[in-house]
Backbone as a ProteinNet text record, in pm:
[ID]
protein_1_A
[PRIMARY]
MNIVLCDDDERFLRFLDQKLQTYLKTKKIPFKIKQFKSGEELLRCNMAQMDLIFLDIRLAELDGLQVARILRRSNPDFILIFVTSYIEYAPLGYETRAFRYILKEQIDALFDGMLNTILKEMGYFRTEVTLDFSFGVETFFTDNLLYAESKLHAIYFHFYEKTRHLYNTLDSIQKILPTEEFVRIHKSYLVNIRHLEDVKNYTAFLDNGIELPISQKKFSETKKRLFLYRGRL
[TERTIARY]
2502	2436.1	2302.1	2278.4	2153.9	2062.5	1945	1854.8	1719.9	1662.7	1530.5	1437.7	1314.7	1210.3	1094.6	1048.7	935.9	834.7	716.1	610.3	478.4	370.2	241.6	165.6	228	170.2	235.4	163.9	221.8	263.1	184.4	215.5	348.2	368.5	493.7	610.8	590.1	696.4	743.5	648.5	685.6	759.4	711.3	774.1	919.1	940.1	1075.1	1166.3	1114.3	1192	1241.3	1152.9	1189.8	1295.5	1282	1381.3	1518.6	1521.9	1648.3	1710.1	1629.5	1681.9	1741.4	1669.2	1716.9	1849.2	1856	1977.1	2095.4	2077.8	2189.7	2238.3	2147.4	2190.1	2273.3	2234.9	2312.8	2453	2463.5	2593.4	2670.2	2603.6	2665.3	2703.4	2616.3	2638.1	2544.6	2598.6	2512.5	2428.3	2304.6	2216.7	2109.6	2052.2	1933.7	1837.6	1709.1	1608.4	1500.5	1469.7	1360.5	1254.2	1129.3	1017.2	937.7	895.3	812	700	581.7	465.6	432.4	510.1	488.2	618.1	624.5	742.4	759	646.8	653.1	715.4	672.6	727.1	876.8	916.2	1057.2	1140.5	1090.8	1166.9	1183.2	1102	1115.6	1231.3	1288.5	1397.9	1533.6	1634.7	1771.9	1824.9	1848.5	1888.9	2039.9	2113	2256.7	2332.6	2285.7	2357.7	2301	2206	2144.7	2236.2	2246.2	2329.8	2249.7	2130.7	2051.5	1903.5	1836.2	1694.9	1615.9	1512	1415.6	1292.2	1256.1	1153.5	1050.1	923.2	815.7	798.5	746.1	724	584.5	483.5	346.3	311.4	331.3	295.4	180.6	114.4	-11	1.5	94.9	107.3	235.4	345.8	474.1	505.9	532.8	567.2	715.4	752.8	889	994.8	962.8	1057.4	1084.6	980	998.5	1080	1048	1120.6	1268.3	1296.4	1435.1	1513.9	1452.3	1521.7	1556.9	1464.6	1490.9	1600.4	1593	1693.1	1832.8	1842.9	1974	2044.1	1967.8	2028.6	2105.3	2056.2	2120.4	2217.5	2196.7	2284.6	2299	2399.2	2413.2	2468.8	2510.7	2588.1	2510	2387.9	2315.8	2278.9	2261.5	2219.7	2067.7	2009.4	1864.4	1810.7	1714.4	1646	1498.1	1448.3	1304.2	1240.4	1141.1	1066.5	920.1	865.1	732.4	660.1	536	457.1	442.5	510.5	489	618.1	634.1	756.6	772.1	661.9	669.2	748.9	773	848.2	999.5	1042.3	1184.1	1278.3	1255	1349	1362.9	1251.6	1257.4	1330.6	1313.6	1381.7	1532	1585.2	1730	1783.2	1695.9	1737.1	1772.2	1721.1	1753.1	1871.3	1944.2	2062	2022.6	1909.8	1870.6	1968.8	2007.1	2099.8	2028.9	1902	1819.5	1674.9	1601.2	1457	1394.4	1331.2	1283.4	1131.3	1068	924.8	899.8	793.3	764.3	750.4	698	680.5	813.8	922.2	1054.5	1138	1091.9	1172.5	1230.4	1147.1	1196.6	1306.3	1290.4	1386.3	1517.5	1510.3	1628.4	1693	1628	1669.9	1814.1	1848.4	1982.4	2091.5	2071.4	2170.4	2186	2073.8	2077.2	2152.3	2123	2191.5	2339.7	2375.4	2517.3	2588.3	2526.2	2585.2	2593.8	2489.4	2489.1	2601.1	2617.6	2722.3	2861.3	2878.3	3006.5	3027.5	2921	2928.2	2966.3	2919.7	2947.3	3079.3	3146.9	3278.5	3281.1	3167.5	3165.4	3235.9	3210.8	3275.7	3356.6	3486.5	3570.3	3667.9	3691.8	3782.2	3920.1	4020.9	4159.4	4227.4	4309.2	4386.5	4532.5	4623.3	4766.3	4825.9	4892.4	4953	5097	5173.4	5315.2	5326.4	5320.9	5329.4	5474.6	5493.3	5628.5	5725.8	5673.8	5760.5	5771	5681.9	5683.1	5543.7	5534.1	5407.8	5324	5193.5	5102.5	4967	4905.9	4771.9	4674	4557.2	4458.1	4317.9	4224	4083.6	4027.9	3957.3	3908.5	3806.5	3734.4	3636.8	3702.3	3832.4	3905	3957.2	3950.4	3997.9	3888.1	3916.8	3819.1	3805.3	3918.1	3915.5	4056	4060.7	4187.8	4191.5	4307.1	4321.6	4436.9	4411	4515.3	4575.6	4710.6	4776.5	4921.6	4959.2	5098.6	5152.3	5077.9	5117.3	5122.3	5076.5	5072.9	4928.8	4901.3	4771.2	4789.5	4717.8	4724.3	4602.6	4629.6	4525.6	4505.6	4388.9	4361.6	4279.9	4339.5	4272.4	4248	4178.8	4155.5	4286.8	4377.7	4499	4625.8	4616.6	4738.8	4706.6	4810.9	4802.3	4918.2	4889.5	4993	4985.7	5096.4	5089.8	5174.7	5138.5	5213.5	5195.9	5273.2	5266.3	5187.1	5072.9	4982.9	4876.3	4774	4662.7	4539.2	4449.5	4327.7	4238.2	4244.2	4167.5	4210.2	4340.1	4390.8	4353.1	4361.2	4326.2	4177.7	4095.3	3951.4	3917.6	3994.4	3971.4	4009.9	4098.1	4145.1	4048.8	3990.6	3903.9	3762.8	3688.4	3554.5	3458.4	3395.7	3305.7	3190.9	3136.4	3020	3053.7	3182	3222.6	3265.3	3308.9	3369.8	3297.7	3291.2	3226.1	3322	3333.4	3420.4	3343	3382.5	3309.2	3372.8	3494.5	3572.5	3688.9	3748.6	3863.1	3977.7	3976.2	4086.3	4049.4	3921.3	3880.1	3794.2	3828.1	3752.2	3717.1	3587.6	3543.6	3476.5	3506.6	3439.2	3299.3	3197.2	3060	3013.3	3073.7	3035.4	3079.1	3175.4	3221.4	3165.5	3071.9	3011.2	2884.2	2888.5	2776.4	2666.6	2706.1	2606.4	2664.5	2573.3	2610.6	2520.1	2577.5	2497.4	2589.4	2532.9	2606.8	2741.5	2740.9	2861.6	2976.2	2937.9	3036.4	3004.2	3106.9	3093.5	3140.2	3054.1	3086.1	3115.6	3239.8	3281.1	3262.9	3261.8	3233.6	3348.2	3462.6	3572.6	3582.5	3480.2	3479.1	3539	3598	3658.5	3548.8	3569	3479	3556.6	3499.4	3566	3474.2	3532.3	3448.6	3396.7	3273.3	3214.5	3199.1	3245.7	3233.5	3087.3	3052.9	2915.1	2872	2963.5	2934.5	2904.6	2967.8	2955.4	2851.1	2792.9	2708.1	2584.2	2509.6	2385.6	2412.7	2516.4	2549.7	2594	2671.8	2717.1	2598.6	2507	2388.8	2302.6	2286.3	2208.4	2272.7	2405.1	2475.5	2460.2	2466	2450.7	2310	2209.4	2071.6	2046	2100	2084.8	2153.1	2269.6	2343.5	2261.9	2190.7	2110.4	1970.9	1942.4	1814.9	1697.4	1722.3	1611.8	1537.1	1596.1	1526.8	1483.2
-805.8	-677	-693.7	-610.9	-613.8	-502.4	-541.2	-447.3	-445.5	-325.9	-308.7	-243.9	-297	-238.5	-199.7	-75.9	-32.2	41.6	-18	39.1	-23.5	53.6	-2.8	-67	-68	-132.5	-270.3	-375.8	-510.1	-553	-516.4	-554.2	-490.9	-363.4	-298.2	-358.1	-395.6	-461	-588.4	-670.8	-794.5	-764.2	-663.7	-624.7	-580.5	-494.3	-443	-553.3	-638.5	-751.1	-839.3	-869.4	-955.5	-890.3	-760.2	-691.1	-693.1	-672.6	-675.5	-814.8	-916	-1052.3	-1086.7	-1054.3	-1083.6	-1013	-886.4	-807.4	-860.9	-879.4	-917.5	-1059.2	-1149.1	-1284.4	-1282.7	-1197.2	-1183.9	-1133	-1042.1	-985.6	-1073.9	-1184.7	-1279.5	-1211.2	-1125.3	-1054.4	-1114.1	-1165.3	-1220.7	-1111.2	-1143.6	-1040	-1100.8	-1014.1	-1044.9	-928	-958.9	-854.5	-869.9	-760.4	-757.9	-660	-699.3	-615.5	-565.1	-438.2	-378.1	-299.9	-300.4	-233.8	-100.9	-63.2	65.1	115.7	246.5	304.8	259.5	242.5	198.6	59.8	-30.3	-166.6	-164	-79.6	-68.1	-17.7	81.5	142.7	49.7	-54.3	-149.7	-247.2	-247.2	-340.4	-274.7	-359.2	-311	-275.8	-146.3	-101.8	-81	-116	-85.8	-151.5	-270.3	-345	-324.5	-234.9	-214.6	-134.9	-180.2	-113.3	-25.8	-72.9	-7.2	-12.8	103.1	109.6	175.6	106.3	162	200.4	327	376.5	460.9	426.8	508.5	632.4	740.1	861.9	864.7	829.7	834.1	702.9	700.7	585.2	625	526.3	551.4	648.2	624.7	710.7	793.2	739.8	808	804.3	919.4	916.7	884.3	858.3	816.6	918.4	1046.7	1151.5	1146.4	1129.3	1118.7	995	884.9	759.7	776.1	837.7	856.2	940.2	1044.8	1130.8	1052.3	967.6	886.2	784.1	718.9	617.2	676.2	797.2	861	880.7	892	913.1	789.7	670.9	546.8	489.6	523.2	471.1	576.1	662.3	770.5	726.4	599.1	557.8	478.2	434.6	354.6	438.8	371.6	439	436.8	554.7	570.1	603.5	524.2	549.1	572.1	689.5	712.7	668.1	581.9	536.6	571.9	660.4	713.3	754.4	794	843.3	995	1060.6	1202.9	1282.8	1345.8	1420.6	1544.1	1597	1723.2	1713.3	1588.2	1572.4	1561	1566.6	1545.5	1636.6	1769	1855.7	1814.9	1777.9	1733.5	1600.6	1517.1	1388.1	1402.9	1497.4	1514.8	1577.1	1639.6	1692.1	1578.9	1460.7	1345.1	1266.3	1327.6	1267.5	1144.4	1153.5	1045	1039.2	917.9	898.6	915.3	873.8	889	913.2	977.9	997.3	954.3	837.7	777.5	765	808.7	786.2	639.2	582.4	440.7	410.5	504.6	483.3	480.8	525.2	528.4	403.9	319	207.3	123	77.8	-9.3	57.6	185.9	256.3	285.5	310.6	358.8	254.9	141.2	48.3	-0.2	-57.8	-114.9	-9.4	105.6	212.1	259.9	272.3	313.7	213.5	84.9	-17.9	-24.2	-6.4	-2.4	108.7	226	340.2	313.3	254.2	222.7	125.1	21.3	-77.2	-15.6	76.3	147.5	230.6	296.3	377.3	291.4	167.8	77.2	3	27.4	-31.6	-165.1	-209.5	-337.7	-327.9	-221.3	-202.2	-73.4	-82.9	36.3	30.1	145.6	152.7	195.5	118.1	152.9	209.7	310.6	370	379.7	348.6	359.8	467.5	565.6	676.5	697.9	749.6	778.5	925.3	951.3	1087.5	1134.1	1259.1	1317.1	1244.7	1187	1117.6	968.8	916.2	774.1	720.2	593.2	529.6	506	534.6	511.6	465.2	371.4	322.8	374.4	420.6	473.7	438.1	439	421.5	556.5	557.6	683.9	751	672.5	736	818.7	801.2	881.1	1013.2	1028.4	1151.5	1257.1	1372.4	1481.1	1551.9	1598.3	1664.7	1671.5	1689.2	1707.4	1850.3	1912.5	2053.9	2072.8	2144.3	2176.7	2312.3	2312.8	2437.5	2435.1	2533.6	2548.9	2420.4	2364.6	2245.7	2117.7	2124.1	2005.6	1978.6	1852.5	1814.3	1775.6	1844.4	1818.3	1735.3	1623.3	1532.8	1558.4	1607.3	1645	1537.3	1480.8	1385.1	1454	1386.7	1448.3	1480.1	1385.1	1398	1428.4	1437.9	1456.6	1514.7	1562.1	1610	1550.7	1500.3	1446.9	1522	1523.2	1588.4	1514.5	1538	1485	1582.9	1562.2	1652.3	1585.3	1644.9	1590.4	1695.7	1659	1750.9	1698.4	1786.4	1744.1	1663.8	1694	1615.8	1469.9	1447.1	1309.4	1238.4	1310.7	1252	1218.5	1302.9	1278.5	1147.6	1110.8	986.4	864	884.1	773.6	745.6	852.3	838.9	796.8	725.7	677	791.6	783.3	888.7	912.4	804.6	819.8	882.8	886.6	940.8	1087.1	1132.7	1265.9	1356.6	1484.3	1584.4	1701.6	1743.3	1857	1986.2	2062.8	2183.9	2310	2294.8	2411.4	2355.9	2437.7	2388.4	2344.2	2392.4	2361	2262.5	2219.9	2135.7	2017.1	1901.5	1779.2	1727.8	1722.9	1697.8	1561.4	1493.8	1368	1400.9	1355	1394.8	1343.6	1237.2	1186.5	1281.4	1368.3	1465.7	1605.2	1614.5	1743.2	1761.3	1858.5	1881.6	1966.8	2072	2162.1	2238.8	2293.1	2373.1	2495.1	2612.9	2735.8	2855	2956.3	3080.1	3052.7	2957.1	2921.2	2878	2811.5	2761.9	2618.4	2534.1	2395.9	2388	2334.9	2321.1	2174.1	2145.8	2008.6	1974.4	1844.1	1801.3	1824	1871.6	1906.4	2057.9	2131.2	2276.3	2356.6	2290	2359.2	2411.4	2531	2588.4	2610.6	2563.7	2574.2	2646	2724.7	2794	2699.3	2723.4	2650.2	2748.8	2712.3	2801.9	2812.7	2922.8	2944	2834	2792.2	2688.9	2553.9	2526.8	2396.1	2392.5	2507	2512.9	2423.5	2435.8	2358.2	2208.6	2164.9	2022.6	1973.4	2054.6	2016.1	2000.2	2094.6	2088.6	1966.8	1939.5	1823.6	1693.6	1684.3	1563.2	1541	1648.1	1635.3	1589.3	1646.3	1607.9	1462.5	1420.8	1282.3	1186.9	1225.7	1143.1	1122.5	1226	1216.1	1158.9	1126.7	1064.4	1158.3	1288.6	1384.6	1392.6	1343	1349.3	1209
5347.8	5354.1	5425.7	5526.7	5601.6	5551.5	5501.1	5434.3	5504.9	5518.5	5577.6	5475.7	5466.1	5382.8	5473.9	5463.1	5545.2	5458.5	5445.7	5363.2	5407.3	5408.4	5449.5	5333.3	5217.2	5098.9	5083.2	5121	5118.5	4978.4	4880.8	4743.1	4699.5	4735.4	4697.7	4774.8	4900.8	4977.9	4908	4863.8	4793.9	4664	4592.8	4466	4487.7	4587.7	4615.1	4666.7	4752.2	4804	4689.5	4593.7	4481.3	4393.7	4370.5	4287.5	4354.6	4485.4	4558.7	4555.9	4578.1	4576.9	4440.6	4335.1	4199.6	4171.9	4206.9	4181	4261.7	4391.9	4478.5	4452.1	4414	4378.7	4250.8	4157.1	4033.9	4063.8	4160	4197.9	4295.4	4340.6	4435.3	4566.6	4614.9	4741.2	4846.4	4957.5	5063.3	5127.7	5165.5	5217.8	5308	5391.2	5469.6	5453.2	5432	5414.3	5521.1	5590.2	5687.4	5638.7	5653.5	5610.7	5730.7	5722.1	5825.6	5758	5823.5	5764.3	5831.4	5934.4	6001.1	6060.6	6081.4	6143.2	6286.2	6357.8	6497.1	6508.1	6419.2	6416.9	6388	6295.2	6259.8	6377.4	6448.9	6558.1	6677.9	6686.5	6797.6	6776.7	6658.3	6626.9	6647.5	6664.1	6677.2	6538.5	6515	6382	6370.4	6476.6	6479	6364.1	6321	6217.8	6077.8	6062	5931.6	5838.5	5713.5	5613.9	5518.9	5483.2	5379.3	5416.1	5412	5447.8	5335.3	5289.3	5195.3	5276.6	5276.2	5366.2	5291.2	5309.9	5254.2	5342	5285	5363.7	5423.6	5346	5395.3	5465	5597	5679	5771.8	5832.2	5902.8	6020.3	6111.1	6229.5	6218.9	6266.7	6245.1	6096.4	6036.8	5894.4	5876.2	5751.6	5723.8	5763.1	5753.1	5792.2	5941.2	6021.1	6165.7	6201.3	6136.7	6161.4	6126.8	6012.6	5969.2	6069.2	6121.6	6219.1	6345.4	6390.4	6509.7	6482.6	6367.6	6333.4	6324.3	6274	6258.1	6392.5	6500.5	6631.8	6678	6642.6	6687.3	6585.2	6458.8	6353.9	6244.1	6254.3	6156.4	6021.4	6010.2	5892.6	5788.5	5819.2	5720.9	5598	5485.9	5362.4	5356.7	5339.8	5342.5	5204	5159.9	5033.1	5062	5030.5	5039.1	4907.7	4918.4	4801.4	4826.8	4747.5	4776.7	4650.1	4666.9	4553.4	4557	4651.9	4674.7	4657.2	4541.8	4510.8	4597.5	4651.8	4724.6	4854.5	4902.6	5026.4	5003.5	4880	4848.6	4926.1	4931	5005.3	5152	5215.9	5355.1	5366.5	5266.9	5267.5	5272.2	5198.2	5195.3	5323.4	5403.2	5532.9	5629	5604.7	5688.5	5631.3	5540.5	5475.6	5394.8	5327.3	5237.2	5120.7	5085.1	4973.1	4840.4	4837	4718.3	4760.9	4672.6	4690.4	4558	4557.4	4433.7	4435.7	4328.9	4315.4	4280.4	4333.4	4309.9	4161.4	4087.5	3943.7	3868.8	3936.6	3872.9	3901.8	3991.1	4039.6	3927.3	3834.1	3727.6	3645.4	3616.3	3531.2	3604	3735	3808	3899.2	3917.7	4023.1	4008	3894	3878.1	3891.3	3828.4	3839.5	3982	4053.8	4193.4	4279.3	4261.5	4340.4	4307.3	4181.4	4146.2	4222.5	4227.7	4297.9	4447.4	4503.3	4646.4	4680.8	4600.2	4627.6	4618.2	4524.7	4517.5	4643.1	4688	4810.1	4930.3	4932.8	5043.7	5027.6	4916.8	4897.9	4827.9	4773.4	4702.2	4567.8	4494.6	4365.3	4372	4363.5	4367.2	4250.2	4191.2	4076.2	4123.5	4084	4116.2	3991.9	4013.7	3905.2	3950.2	3860.7	3889.1	3799.8	3861	3786.4	3830	3739.7	3766.8	3807.2	3937.9	3988.9	3990.9	4027.9	4024.1	4116.5	4226.6	4321.8	4293.9	4207.1	4177	4150.4	4120.9	4086.8	4212.9	4201.8	4315.6	4262	4334.7	4302.8	4407.2	4360.8	4455.1	4406.7	4500.7	4466.9	4422.7	4310	4256.3	4347	4430.6	4518.5	4628.5	4648.6	4748.1	4690.8	4561.9	4497.6	4501	4560	4568.9	4434.9	4380.9	4250.9	4193.2	4062.7	3992.4	3938.6	3949.9	3912.6	3814.7	3708.2	3611.8	3646.5	3662.1	3700.6	3654.7	3573.4	3528	3465.1	3371.7	3295.3	3378.8	3502.9	3589.6	3631.9	3666	3718.5	3864.7	3951.8	4095.9	4137.9	4204.5	4251.9	4401.3	4436.5	4575.2	4645.7	4751.2	4838.2	4973.1	5064.8	5196	5268.1	5264.6	5346.8	5267.4	5137.2	5058.7	4922.6	4856.5	4718.3	4640.4	4522.6	4434.1	4301.4	4226.8	4096	3993.7	3869	3755.9	3639.8	3534.8	3419.6	3307.6	3279.3	3178	3151.2	3075.5	3052.4	3124	3160.9	3228.6	3134.8	3005.3	2907.3	2908.8	2917.6	2920.4	3049.8	3161.3	3290.4	3295.1	3234.9	3234	3164.2	3064.6	2992.3	3075.3	3172.6	3256.7	3371.7	3429.1	3545.4	3502.9	3590	3554.6	3520.6	3406.1	3359.8	3455	3514.2	3600.8	3735.5	3769.9	3899.7	3893.8	3778	3771.2	3672.2	3707.9	3624.4	3604	3478.4	3444.2	3468.8	3568.5	3604	3545.9	3493.3	3448.1	3367.2	3284.4	3206.9	3296.8	3423.2	3514.8	3624.9	3632.2	3744.4	3699.4	3753.9	3734.6	3874.2	3906	4043.4	4055.9	4166.7	4198.5	4250.5	4180.3	4211.8	4347.4	4397.7	4529.5	4641	4612	4711.5	4686.1	4595.2	4560.6	4644.2	4736.3	4827.3	4764.9	4692.7	4637.9	4520	4438.2	4321.2	4317.5	4330	4320.9	4297.9	4231.6	4203.5	4135	4041.7	3966.6	4058	4166	4262.3	4299.2	4305.6	4351.1	4495.5	4582.8	4724.5	4753.5	4794.1	4820.2	4966.9	4998.1	5134.6	5231.4	5184.1	5274.1	5295.8	5249.5	5268.7	5155.2	5058.3	4943.7	4850.3	4796.6	4697	4567.6	4457	4327.9	4228.8	4138.8	4039.5	3931.8	3889.6	3777.5	3662.3	3546.4	3432	3391	3330.1	3285.9	3189.6	3105.7	3006.9	3072.3	3186.9	3251.4	3363.2	3398.3	3517.3	3506.6	3397.3	3383.5	3386.4	3315.6	3311.8	3449.6	3521.1	3654.9	3749	3746.3	3831.9	3797.9	3670.2	3627	3674.4	3660.2	3703.1	3853.2	3931.1	4075.6	4110.8	4047.4	4074.2	4033.9	3921.5	3877.8	3974.6	4023.3	4119.2	4246.2	4286.8	4408.4	4384.3	4258.9	4229.2	4227.7	4204.8	4209.6	4078.4	3969.9	3842.2	3800.7
[MASK]
+++++++++++++++++++++++++++++++++++++++++++++++++++++++++++++++++++++++++++++++++++++++++++++++++++++++++++++++++++++++++++++++++++++++++++++++++++++++++++++++++++++++++++++++++++++++++++++++++++++++++++++++++++++++++++++++++++++++++

C-alpha cells in the first residue's frame, strides 16, 4: 500500500506516520509512506501509484481542497482522508470525494475503525457468504451486494449486474450479513451502506441510481449510520 501524508505540522506528521506503521505492521500489510509539508511539494511528485492520502486542509499556500481537486484529475481512484482541526470545511471536503473527514482531536478514537473500513474498501478484508438460491448454491462477496428486498415471501438480492432470490425472511438474512455493512431502512429493504449515496425526504439514494423508501421509524437511524460511515460524527 502506497500512502501519502501531507501536513505543515511536523509533530502531527510524525504522530500519524507512527500510528499507520503500528497498525499496518499488526495487520501484516506491506506499505510505503511518504511525507510532505506543503501542497506544492506534494503536487511535484508522481501520484499515479498512490492508494491512500491523508491531507490537511489548512496549508500555507495551496490549501488542501485545491490540492485534492488537482490530484483528482491525474488519479481519480485514490482514497482521500482529510485530517484537520476545522470542521467548517467538511461539506467542501466531500465535494472532492473525500472518503472521510476527521478532526485531529478524533484520531485516537476513530483511527482503527477508519483503517479497517479503508482496507475493506481496498479489498484487503472482504466477507464471503454462501447461500442456496432458487437456481442453486452461490458464493459472493457482501460488498458487491447493493441491497436485499423482501417481496412475496421471497428475498431478492440485487447486485449491479444480476438479481438472485431465495425463500426466507429478511430478519434471517440480516443475521447472516455483516452488521457493520448493512442497514435496515424499511421492513422490506436491507441496504449495503457502502452503496448508499444519500438519505433525504425518507428516501435512500443508491450509487446505481436506485431510490428506495425509508420508513419513518428507520429514518433517523439510517441517516446516523450513513454519517458515521462517512466519518462526519
